[in-house]
mmCIF file of C-alpha atoms and ligand atoms in Angstrom:
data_model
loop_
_atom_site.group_PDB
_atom_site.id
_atom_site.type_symbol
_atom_site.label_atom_id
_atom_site.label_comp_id
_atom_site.label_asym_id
_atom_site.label_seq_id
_atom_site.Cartn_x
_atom_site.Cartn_y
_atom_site.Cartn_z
ATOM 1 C CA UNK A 15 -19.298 14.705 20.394
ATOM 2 C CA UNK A 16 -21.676 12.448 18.461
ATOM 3 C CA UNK A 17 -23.333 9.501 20.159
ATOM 4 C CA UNK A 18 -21.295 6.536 19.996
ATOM 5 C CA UNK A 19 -22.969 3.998 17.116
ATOM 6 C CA UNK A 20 -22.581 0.408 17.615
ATOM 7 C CA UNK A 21 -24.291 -0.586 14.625
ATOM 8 C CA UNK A 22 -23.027 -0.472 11.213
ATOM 9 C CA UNK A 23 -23.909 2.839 9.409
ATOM 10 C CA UNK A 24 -23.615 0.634 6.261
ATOM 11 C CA UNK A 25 -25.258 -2.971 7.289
ATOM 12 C CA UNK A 26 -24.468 -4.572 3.576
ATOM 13 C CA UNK A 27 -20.729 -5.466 3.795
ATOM 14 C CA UNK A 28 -18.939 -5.866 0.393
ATOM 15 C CA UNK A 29 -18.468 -8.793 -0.541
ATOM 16 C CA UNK A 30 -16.388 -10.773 -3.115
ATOM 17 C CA UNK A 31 -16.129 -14.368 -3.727
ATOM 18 C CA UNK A 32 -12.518 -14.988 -1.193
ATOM 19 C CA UNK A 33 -11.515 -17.566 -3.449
ATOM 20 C CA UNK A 34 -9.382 -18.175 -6.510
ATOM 21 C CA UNK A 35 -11.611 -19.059 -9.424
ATOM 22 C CA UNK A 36 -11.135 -22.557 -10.988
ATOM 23 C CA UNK A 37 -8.477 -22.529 -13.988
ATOM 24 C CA UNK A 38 -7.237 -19.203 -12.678
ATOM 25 C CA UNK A 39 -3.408 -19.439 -10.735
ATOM 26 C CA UNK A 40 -1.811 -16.149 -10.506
ATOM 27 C CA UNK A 41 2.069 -15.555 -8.873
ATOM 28 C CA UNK A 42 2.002 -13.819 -5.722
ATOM 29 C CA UNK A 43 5.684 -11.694 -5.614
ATOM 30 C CA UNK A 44 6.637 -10.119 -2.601
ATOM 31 C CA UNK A 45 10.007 -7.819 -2.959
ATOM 32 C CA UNK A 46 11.838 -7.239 0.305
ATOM 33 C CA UNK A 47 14.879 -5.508 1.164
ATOM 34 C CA UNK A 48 17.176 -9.137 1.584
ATOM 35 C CA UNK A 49 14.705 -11.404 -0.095
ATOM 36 C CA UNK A 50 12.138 -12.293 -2.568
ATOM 37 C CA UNK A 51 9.425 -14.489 -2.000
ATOM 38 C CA UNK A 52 7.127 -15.884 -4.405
ATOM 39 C CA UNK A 53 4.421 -18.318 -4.721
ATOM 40 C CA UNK A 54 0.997 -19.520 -6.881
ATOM 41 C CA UNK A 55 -1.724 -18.941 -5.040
ATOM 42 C CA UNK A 56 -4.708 -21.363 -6.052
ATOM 43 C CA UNK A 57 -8.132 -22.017 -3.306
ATOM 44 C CA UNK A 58 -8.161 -25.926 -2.887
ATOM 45 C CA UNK A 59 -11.727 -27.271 -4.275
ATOM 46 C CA UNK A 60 -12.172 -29.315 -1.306
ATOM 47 C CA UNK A 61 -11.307 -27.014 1.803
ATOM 48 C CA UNK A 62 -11.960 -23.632 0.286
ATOM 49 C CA UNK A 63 -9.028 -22.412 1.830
ATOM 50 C CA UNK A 64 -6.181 -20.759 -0.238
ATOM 51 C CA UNK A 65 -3.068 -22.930 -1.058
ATOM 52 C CA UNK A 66 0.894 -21.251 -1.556
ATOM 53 C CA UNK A 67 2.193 -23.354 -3.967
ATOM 54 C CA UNK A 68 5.903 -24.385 -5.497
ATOM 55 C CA UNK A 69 7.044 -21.329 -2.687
ATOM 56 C CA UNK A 70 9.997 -20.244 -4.225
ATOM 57 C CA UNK A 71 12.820 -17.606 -2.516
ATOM 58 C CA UNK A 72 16.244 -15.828 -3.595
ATOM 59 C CA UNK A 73 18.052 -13.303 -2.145
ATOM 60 C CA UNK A 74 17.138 -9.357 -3.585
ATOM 61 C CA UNK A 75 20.047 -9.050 -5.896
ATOM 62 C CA UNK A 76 21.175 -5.310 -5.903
ATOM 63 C CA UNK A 77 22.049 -4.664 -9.642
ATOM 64 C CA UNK A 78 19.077 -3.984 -11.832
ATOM 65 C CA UNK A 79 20.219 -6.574 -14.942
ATOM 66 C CA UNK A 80 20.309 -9.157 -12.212
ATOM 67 C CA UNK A 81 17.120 -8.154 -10.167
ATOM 68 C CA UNK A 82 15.506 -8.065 -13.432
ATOM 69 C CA UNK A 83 16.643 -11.874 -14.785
ATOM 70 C CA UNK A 84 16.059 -13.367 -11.360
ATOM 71 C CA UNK A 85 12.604 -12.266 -11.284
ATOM 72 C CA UNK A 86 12.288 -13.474 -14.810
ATOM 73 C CA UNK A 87 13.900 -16.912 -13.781
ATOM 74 C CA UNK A 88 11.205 -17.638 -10.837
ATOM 75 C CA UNK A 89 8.117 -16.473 -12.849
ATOM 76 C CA UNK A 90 9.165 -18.752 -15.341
ATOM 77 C CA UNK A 91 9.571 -21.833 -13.312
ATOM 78 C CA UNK A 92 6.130 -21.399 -11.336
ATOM 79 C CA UNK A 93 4.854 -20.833 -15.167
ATOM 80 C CA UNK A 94 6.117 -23.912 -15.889
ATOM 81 C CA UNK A 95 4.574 -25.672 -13.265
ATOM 82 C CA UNK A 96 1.071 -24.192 -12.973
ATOM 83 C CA UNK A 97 -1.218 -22.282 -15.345
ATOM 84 C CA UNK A 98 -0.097 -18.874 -14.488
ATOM 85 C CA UNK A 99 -2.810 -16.427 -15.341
ATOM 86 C CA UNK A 100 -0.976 -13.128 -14.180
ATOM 87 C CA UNK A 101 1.521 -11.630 -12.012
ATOM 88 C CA UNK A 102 1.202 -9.582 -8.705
ATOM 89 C CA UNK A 103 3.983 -7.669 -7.305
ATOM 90 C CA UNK A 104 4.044 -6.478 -3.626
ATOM 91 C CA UNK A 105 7.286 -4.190 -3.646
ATOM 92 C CA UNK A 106 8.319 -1.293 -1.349
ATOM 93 C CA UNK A 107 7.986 2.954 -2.785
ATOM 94 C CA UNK A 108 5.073 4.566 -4.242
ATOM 95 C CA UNK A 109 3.547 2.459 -7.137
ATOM 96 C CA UNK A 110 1.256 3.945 -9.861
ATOM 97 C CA UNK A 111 -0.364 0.591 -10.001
ATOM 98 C CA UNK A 112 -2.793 2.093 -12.533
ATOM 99 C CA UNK A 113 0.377 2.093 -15.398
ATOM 100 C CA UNK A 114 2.930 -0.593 -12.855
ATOM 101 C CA UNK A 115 5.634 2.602 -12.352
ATOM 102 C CA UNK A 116 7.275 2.885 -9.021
ATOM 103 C CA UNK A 117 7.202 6.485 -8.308
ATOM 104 C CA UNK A 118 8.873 7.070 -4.739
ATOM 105 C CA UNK A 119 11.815 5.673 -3.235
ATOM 106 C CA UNK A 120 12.549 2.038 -2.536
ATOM 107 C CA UNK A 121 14.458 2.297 0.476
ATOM 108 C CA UNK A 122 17.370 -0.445 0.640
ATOM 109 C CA UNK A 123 16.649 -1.360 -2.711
ATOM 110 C CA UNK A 124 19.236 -0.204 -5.175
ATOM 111 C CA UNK A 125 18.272 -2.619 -8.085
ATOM 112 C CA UNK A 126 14.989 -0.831 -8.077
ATOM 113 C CA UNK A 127 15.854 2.572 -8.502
ATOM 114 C CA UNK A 128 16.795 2.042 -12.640
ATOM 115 C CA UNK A 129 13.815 -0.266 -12.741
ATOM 116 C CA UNK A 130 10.691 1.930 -12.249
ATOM 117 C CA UNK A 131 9.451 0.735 -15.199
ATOM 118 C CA UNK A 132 9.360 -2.975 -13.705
ATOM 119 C CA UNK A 133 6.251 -4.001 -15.511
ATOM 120 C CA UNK A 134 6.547 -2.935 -18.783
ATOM 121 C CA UNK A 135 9.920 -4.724 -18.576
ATOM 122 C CA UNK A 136 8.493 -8.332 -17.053
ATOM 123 C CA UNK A 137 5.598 -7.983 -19.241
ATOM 124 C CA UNK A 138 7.715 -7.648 -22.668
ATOM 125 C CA UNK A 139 10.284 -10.875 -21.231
ATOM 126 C CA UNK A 140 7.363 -12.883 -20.029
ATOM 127 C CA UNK A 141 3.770 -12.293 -21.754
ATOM 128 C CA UNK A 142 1.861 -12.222 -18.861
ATOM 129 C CA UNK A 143 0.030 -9.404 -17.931
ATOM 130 C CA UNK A 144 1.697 -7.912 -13.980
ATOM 131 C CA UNK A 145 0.316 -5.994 -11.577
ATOM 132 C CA UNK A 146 2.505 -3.710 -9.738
ATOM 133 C CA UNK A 147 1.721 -2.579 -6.084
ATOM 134 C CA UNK A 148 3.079 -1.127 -2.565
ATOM 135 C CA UNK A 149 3.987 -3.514 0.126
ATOM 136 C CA UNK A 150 1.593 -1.956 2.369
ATOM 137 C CA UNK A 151 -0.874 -1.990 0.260
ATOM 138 C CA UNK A 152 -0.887 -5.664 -1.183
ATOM 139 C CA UNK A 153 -0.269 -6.763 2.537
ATOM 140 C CA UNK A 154 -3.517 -4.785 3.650
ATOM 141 C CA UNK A 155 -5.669 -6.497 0.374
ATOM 142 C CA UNK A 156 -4.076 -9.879 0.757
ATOM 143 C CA UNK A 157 -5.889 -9.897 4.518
ATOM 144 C CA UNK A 158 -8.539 -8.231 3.162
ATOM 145 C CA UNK A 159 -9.682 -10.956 1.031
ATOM 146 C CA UNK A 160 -8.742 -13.935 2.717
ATOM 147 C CA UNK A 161 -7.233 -13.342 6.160
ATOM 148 C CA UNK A 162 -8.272 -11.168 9.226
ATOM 149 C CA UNK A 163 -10.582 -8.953 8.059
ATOM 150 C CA UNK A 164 -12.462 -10.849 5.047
ATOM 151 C CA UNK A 165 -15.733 -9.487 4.792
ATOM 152 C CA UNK A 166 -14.899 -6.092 6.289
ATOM 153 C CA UNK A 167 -16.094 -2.751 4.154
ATOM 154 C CA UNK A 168 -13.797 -0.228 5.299
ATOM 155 C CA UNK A 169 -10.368 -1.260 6.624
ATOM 156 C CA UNK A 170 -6.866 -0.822 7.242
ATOM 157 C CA UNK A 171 -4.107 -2.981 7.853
ATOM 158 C CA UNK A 172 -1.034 -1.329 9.917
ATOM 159 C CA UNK A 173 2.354 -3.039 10.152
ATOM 160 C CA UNK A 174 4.404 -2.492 12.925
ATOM 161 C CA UNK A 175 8.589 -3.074 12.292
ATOM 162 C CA UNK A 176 11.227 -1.075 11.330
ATOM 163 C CA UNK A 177 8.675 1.362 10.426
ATOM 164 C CA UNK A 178 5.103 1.679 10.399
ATOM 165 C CA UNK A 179 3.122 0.524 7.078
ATOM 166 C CA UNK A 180 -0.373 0.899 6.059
ATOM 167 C CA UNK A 181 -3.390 -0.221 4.079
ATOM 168 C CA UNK A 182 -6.477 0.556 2.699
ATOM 169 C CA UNK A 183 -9.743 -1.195 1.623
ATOM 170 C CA UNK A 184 -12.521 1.389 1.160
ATOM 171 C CA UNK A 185 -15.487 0.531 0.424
ATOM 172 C CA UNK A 186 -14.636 -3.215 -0.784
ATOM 173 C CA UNK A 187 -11.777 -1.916 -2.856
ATOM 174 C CA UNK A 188 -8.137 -0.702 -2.601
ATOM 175 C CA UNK A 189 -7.799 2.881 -1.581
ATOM 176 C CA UNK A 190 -4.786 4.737 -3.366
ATOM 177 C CA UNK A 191 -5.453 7.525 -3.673
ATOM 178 C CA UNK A 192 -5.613 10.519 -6.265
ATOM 179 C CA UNK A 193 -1.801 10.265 -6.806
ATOM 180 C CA UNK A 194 -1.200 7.013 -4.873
ATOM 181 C CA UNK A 195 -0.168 8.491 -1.772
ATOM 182 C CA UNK A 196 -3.077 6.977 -0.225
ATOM 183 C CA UNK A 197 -2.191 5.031 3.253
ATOM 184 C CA UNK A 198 1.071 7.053 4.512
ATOM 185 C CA UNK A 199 -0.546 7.019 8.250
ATOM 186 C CA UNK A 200 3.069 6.114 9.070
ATOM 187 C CA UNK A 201 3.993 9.772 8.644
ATOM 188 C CA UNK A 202 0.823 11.309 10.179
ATOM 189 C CA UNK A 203 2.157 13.687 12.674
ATOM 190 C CA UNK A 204 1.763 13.076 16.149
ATOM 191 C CA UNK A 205 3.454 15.861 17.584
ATOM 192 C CA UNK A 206 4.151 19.501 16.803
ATOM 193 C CA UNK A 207 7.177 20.119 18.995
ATOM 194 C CA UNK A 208 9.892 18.728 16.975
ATOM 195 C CA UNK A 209 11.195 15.751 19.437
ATOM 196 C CA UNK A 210 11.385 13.106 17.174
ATOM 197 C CA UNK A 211 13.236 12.721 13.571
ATOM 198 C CA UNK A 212 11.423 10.470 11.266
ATOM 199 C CA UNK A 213 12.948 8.102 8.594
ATOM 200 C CA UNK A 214 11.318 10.529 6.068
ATOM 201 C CA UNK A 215 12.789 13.860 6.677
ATOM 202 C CA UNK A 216 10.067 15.223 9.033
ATOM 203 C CA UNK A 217 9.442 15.505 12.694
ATOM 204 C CA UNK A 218 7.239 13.568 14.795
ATOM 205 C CA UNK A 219 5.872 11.396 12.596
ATOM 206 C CA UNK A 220 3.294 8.363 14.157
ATOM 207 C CA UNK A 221 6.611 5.895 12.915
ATOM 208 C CA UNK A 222 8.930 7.682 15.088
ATOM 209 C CA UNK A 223 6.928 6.586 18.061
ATOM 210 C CA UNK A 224 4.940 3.188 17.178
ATOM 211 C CA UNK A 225 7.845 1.802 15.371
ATOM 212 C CA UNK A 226 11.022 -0.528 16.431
ATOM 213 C CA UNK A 227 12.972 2.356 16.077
ATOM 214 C CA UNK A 228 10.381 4.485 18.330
ATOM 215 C CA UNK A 229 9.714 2.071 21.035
ATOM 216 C CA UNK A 230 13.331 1.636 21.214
ATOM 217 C CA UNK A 231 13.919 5.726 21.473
ATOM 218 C CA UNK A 232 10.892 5.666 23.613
ATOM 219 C CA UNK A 233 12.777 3.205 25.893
ATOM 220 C CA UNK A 234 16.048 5.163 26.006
ATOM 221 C CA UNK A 235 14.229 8.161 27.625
ATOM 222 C CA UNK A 236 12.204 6.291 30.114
ATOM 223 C CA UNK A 237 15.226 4.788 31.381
ATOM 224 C CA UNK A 238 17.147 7.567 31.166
ATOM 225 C CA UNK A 239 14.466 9.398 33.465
ATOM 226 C CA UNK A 240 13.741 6.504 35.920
ATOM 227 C CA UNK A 241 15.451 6.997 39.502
ATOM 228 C CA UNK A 242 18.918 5.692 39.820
ATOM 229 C CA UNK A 243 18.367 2.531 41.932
ATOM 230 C CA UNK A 244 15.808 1.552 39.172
ATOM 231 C CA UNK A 245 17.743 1.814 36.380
ATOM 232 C CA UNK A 246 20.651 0.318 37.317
ATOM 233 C CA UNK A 247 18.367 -2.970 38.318
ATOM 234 C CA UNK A 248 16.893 -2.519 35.036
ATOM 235 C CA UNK A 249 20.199 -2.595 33.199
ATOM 236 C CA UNK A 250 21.914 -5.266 34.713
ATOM 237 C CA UNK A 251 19.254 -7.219 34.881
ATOM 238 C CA UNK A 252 17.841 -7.173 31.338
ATOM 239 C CA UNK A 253 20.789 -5.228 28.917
ATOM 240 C CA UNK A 254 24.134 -6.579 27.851
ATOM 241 C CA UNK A 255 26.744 -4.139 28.338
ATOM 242 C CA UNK A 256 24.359 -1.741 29.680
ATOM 243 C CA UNK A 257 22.791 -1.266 26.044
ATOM 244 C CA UNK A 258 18.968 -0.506 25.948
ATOM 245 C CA UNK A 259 17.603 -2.494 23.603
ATOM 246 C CA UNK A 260 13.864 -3.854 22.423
ATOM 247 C CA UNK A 261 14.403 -6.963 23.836
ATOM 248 C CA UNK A 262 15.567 -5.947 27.195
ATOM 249 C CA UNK A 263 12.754 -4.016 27.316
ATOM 250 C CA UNK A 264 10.228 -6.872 26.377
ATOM 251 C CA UNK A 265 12.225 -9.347 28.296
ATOM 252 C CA UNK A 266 11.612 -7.058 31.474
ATOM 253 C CA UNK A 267 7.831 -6.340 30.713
ATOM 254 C CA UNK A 268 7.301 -9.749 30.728
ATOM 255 C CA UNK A 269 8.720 -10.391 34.050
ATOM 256 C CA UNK A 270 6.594 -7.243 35.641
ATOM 257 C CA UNK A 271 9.307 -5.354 35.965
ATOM 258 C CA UNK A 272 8.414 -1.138 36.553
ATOM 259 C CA UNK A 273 10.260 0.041 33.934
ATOM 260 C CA UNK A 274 9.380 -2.523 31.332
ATOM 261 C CA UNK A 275 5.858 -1.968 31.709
ATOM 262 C CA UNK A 276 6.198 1.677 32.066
ATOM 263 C CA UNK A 277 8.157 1.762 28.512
ATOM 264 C CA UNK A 278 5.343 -0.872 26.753
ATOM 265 C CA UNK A 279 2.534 1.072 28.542
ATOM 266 C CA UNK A 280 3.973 4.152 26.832
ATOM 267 C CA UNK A 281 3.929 2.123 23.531
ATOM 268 C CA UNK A 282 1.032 1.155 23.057
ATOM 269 C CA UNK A 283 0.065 4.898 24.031
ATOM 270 C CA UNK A 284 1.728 5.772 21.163
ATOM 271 C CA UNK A 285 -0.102 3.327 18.556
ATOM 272 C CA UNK A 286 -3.331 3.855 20.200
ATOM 273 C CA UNK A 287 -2.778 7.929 19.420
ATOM 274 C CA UNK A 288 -2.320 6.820 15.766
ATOM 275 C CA UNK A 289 -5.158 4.399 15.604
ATOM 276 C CA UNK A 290 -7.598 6.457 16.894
ATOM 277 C CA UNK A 291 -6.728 9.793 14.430
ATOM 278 C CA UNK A 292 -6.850 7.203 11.225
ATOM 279 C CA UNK A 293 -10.411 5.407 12.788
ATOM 280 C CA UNK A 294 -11.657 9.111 13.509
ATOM 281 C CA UNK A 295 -10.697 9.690 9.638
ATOM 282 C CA UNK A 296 -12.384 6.887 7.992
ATOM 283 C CA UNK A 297 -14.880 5.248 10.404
ATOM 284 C CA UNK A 298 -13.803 1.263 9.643
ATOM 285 C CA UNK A 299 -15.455 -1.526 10.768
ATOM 286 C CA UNK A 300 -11.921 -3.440 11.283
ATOM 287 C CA UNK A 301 -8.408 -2.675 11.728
ATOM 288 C CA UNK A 302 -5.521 -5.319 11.239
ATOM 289 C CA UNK A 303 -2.158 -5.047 13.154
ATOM 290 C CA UNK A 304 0.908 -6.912 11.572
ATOM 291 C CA UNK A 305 4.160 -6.662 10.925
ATOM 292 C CA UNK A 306 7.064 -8.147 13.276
ATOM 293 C CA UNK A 307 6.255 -6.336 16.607
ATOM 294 C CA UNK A 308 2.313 -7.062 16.666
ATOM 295 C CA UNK A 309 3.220 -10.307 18.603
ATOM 296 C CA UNK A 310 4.498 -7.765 21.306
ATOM 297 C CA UNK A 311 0.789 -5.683 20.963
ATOM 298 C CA UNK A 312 -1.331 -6.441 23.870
ATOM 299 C CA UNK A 313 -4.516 -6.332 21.769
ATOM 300 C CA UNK A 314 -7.009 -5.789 24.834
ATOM 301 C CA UNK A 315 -5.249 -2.813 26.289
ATOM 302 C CA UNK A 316 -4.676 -1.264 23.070
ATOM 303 C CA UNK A 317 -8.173 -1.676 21.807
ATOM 304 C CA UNK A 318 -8.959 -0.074 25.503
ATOM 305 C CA UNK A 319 -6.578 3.083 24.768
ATOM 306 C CA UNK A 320 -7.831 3.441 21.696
ATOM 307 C CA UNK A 321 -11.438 3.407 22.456
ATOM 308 C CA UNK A 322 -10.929 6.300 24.642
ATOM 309 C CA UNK A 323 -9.335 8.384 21.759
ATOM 310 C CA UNK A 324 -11.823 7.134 19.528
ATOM 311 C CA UNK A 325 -15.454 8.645 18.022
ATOM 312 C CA UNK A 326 -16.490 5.156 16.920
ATOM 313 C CA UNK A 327 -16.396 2.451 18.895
ATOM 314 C CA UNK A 328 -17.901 -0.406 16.418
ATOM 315 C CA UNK A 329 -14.505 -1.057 15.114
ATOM 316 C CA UNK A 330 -12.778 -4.468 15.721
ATOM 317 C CA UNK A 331 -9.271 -4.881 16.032
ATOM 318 C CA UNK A 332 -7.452 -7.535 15.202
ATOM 319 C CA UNK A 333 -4.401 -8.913 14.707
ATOM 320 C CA UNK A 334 -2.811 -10.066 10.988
ATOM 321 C CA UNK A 335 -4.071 -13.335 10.089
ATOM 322 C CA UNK A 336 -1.700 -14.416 6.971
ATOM 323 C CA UNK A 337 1.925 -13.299 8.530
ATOM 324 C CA UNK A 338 4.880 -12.893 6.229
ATOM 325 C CA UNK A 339 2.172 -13.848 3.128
ATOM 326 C CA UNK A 340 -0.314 -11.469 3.055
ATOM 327 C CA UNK A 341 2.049 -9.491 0.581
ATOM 328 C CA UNK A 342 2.249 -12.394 -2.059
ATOM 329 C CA UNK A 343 -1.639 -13.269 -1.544
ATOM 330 C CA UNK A 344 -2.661 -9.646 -1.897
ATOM 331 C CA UNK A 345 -0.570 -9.214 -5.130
ATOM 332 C CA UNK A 346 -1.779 -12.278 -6.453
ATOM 333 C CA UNK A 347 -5.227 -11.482 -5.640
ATOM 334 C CA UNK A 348 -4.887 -8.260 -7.089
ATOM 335 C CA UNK A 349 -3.051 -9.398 -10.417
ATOM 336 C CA UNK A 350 -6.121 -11.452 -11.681
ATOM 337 C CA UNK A 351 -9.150 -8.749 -10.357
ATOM 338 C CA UNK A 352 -7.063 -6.112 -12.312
ATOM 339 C CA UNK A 353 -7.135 -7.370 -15.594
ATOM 340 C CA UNK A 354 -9.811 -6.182 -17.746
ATOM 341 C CA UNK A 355 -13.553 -8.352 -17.640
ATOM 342 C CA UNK A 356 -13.516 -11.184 -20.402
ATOM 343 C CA UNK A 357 -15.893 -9.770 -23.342
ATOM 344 C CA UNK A 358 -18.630 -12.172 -23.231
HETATM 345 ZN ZN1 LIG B 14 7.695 10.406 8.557
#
């Protein structure tokens, strides 16, 4: 094993100015599976910081013609309002964001699935030039440049929900990729034994485990295993009906009890295995944890378990700084630094 090097092997970070230029306010889209959320991000002149502005919201409507015209409808309004200079999508699947198709599947999003040509389509209906990108991906760039980790060189941004989600910025720039597959850590495989179904078809995927759905299967077996007396105090103290769920378990780990910390101890096991194969990978200086569940991460022990997995130990990790934004910042962001330079 190498020597453990505290400094940066790289001591220039990248930088890029973290602010929107004057005169240039792009829409910030983010696609989810029940709503869509979307904004104009502008930096205020006087604090520097970054401003959502006219934040606009309607369900996900699940026929294409509809998906399509509602999108159309809120791009125009903000237009209206604002000097739009460009459009950046955050939506769920692969995205080609070099030509704005969506390759992969989109999940609980049927309007999607006759609509990979998204771009092309918004672009003809609105004459502004969109940027198409992955959730993940947009979430990862939108903290990149303005929330947790602004200033970092290499990073990644995991989110921690229903699944697991992932970012890259390498070397000051998104990381996609040669066929933007780029930043799948959810399904890095963690296991070889074939324990755990993943959402994607294969076994023992990092998401089975770090996930809602694996802290909640993770759960299930610890209580399952834990000595009668236990359990039963468990249940009735902490499940209705006698039903294992998340929130028992973090409703018991916050009152000390055994099995609550056992099952969260086991958790953040599980994300610290993950962590530590992706930091071994790419050697960042910072790592961002969102998503719904990161308010459950204790961020000292799981820097602590993954330290001890880890060949690096420069890295700082960090929770998400922008929350349910970071998707519509990152798009936006990434809608006006992907058009083409200005000929001068
Ligand atoms: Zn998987």
């Amino acid at each position: 094993m190498k020597d453990t090097v505290v400094s940066q092997a790289n001591p220039q970070p990248y930088h890029r100015p973290s602010q929107v230029a004057i005169g240039q306010a792009p829409i910030g889209i983010d696609i989810g599976g029940t709503k869509i959320n979307a904004a104009v991000v502008k930096t205020n002149p006087q604090t520097g910081e970054d401003e959502l502005l006219s934040m606009m919201n309607s369900p996900t409507p699940e026929d294409s013609e509809t998906f399509l015209n509602t999108l159309v409808d809120m791009i125009q309004r903000l237009h209206a309002e604002h000097q739009v200079s460009g459009v950046g999508i955050s939506t769920a699947g692969v995205v080609d964001s070099i030509h704005g198709r969506i390759l992969g599947s989109t999940g609980n999003m049927p309007a999607l699935k006759n609509l990979c040509n998204l771009k092309e389509l918004l672009e003809a209906k609105i004459g502004l030039p969109v940027h198409m990108e992955n959730d993940a991906n947009a979430a990862a760039y939108g903290e990149w440049r303005t929330g947790a980790a602004k200033g970092a060189q290499n990073m990644f941004a995991i989110t921690l929900g229903t699944g697991v989600g992932m970012g890259i910025v390498f070397n000051g720039q998104m990381y996609r990729g040669s066929h933007f597959y780029a930043g799948e850590g959810g399904h890095i495989a963690i296991g070889h034994k074939r324990e755990r179904k993943c959402t994607c078809g294969r076994w023992d995927c990092w998401e089975a485990y770090a996930s809602g759905t694996g802290l909640q299967t993770t759960a299930e077996l610890i209580v399952e295993a834990a000595p009668e007396t236990a359990q039963q105090e468990f249940k009735s103290k902490y499940c209705e009906n006698g039903v294992v769920t998340t929130y028992a378990v973090i409703a018991a780990w916050k009152n000390d009890n055994h099995i609550g910390v056992q099952i969260m101890d086991e958790w953040h096991n599980h994300i610290a295995v993950g962590l530590s194969s992706l930091i071994n990978v790419m050697d960042p200086d910072m790592i961002v944890v969102g998503g719904g569940l990161a308010q459950f991460v204790d961020f000292n022990l799981l820097l602590e378990r993954t330290r001890e997995r880890s060949m690096s130990h420069a890295f700082k990790l960090v929770p998400a700084a922008l929350g349910n934004h970071a998707g519509i910042v990152g798009a936006a962001y990434l809608a006006i630094e992907s058009q083409p330079e200005p000929l001068t």
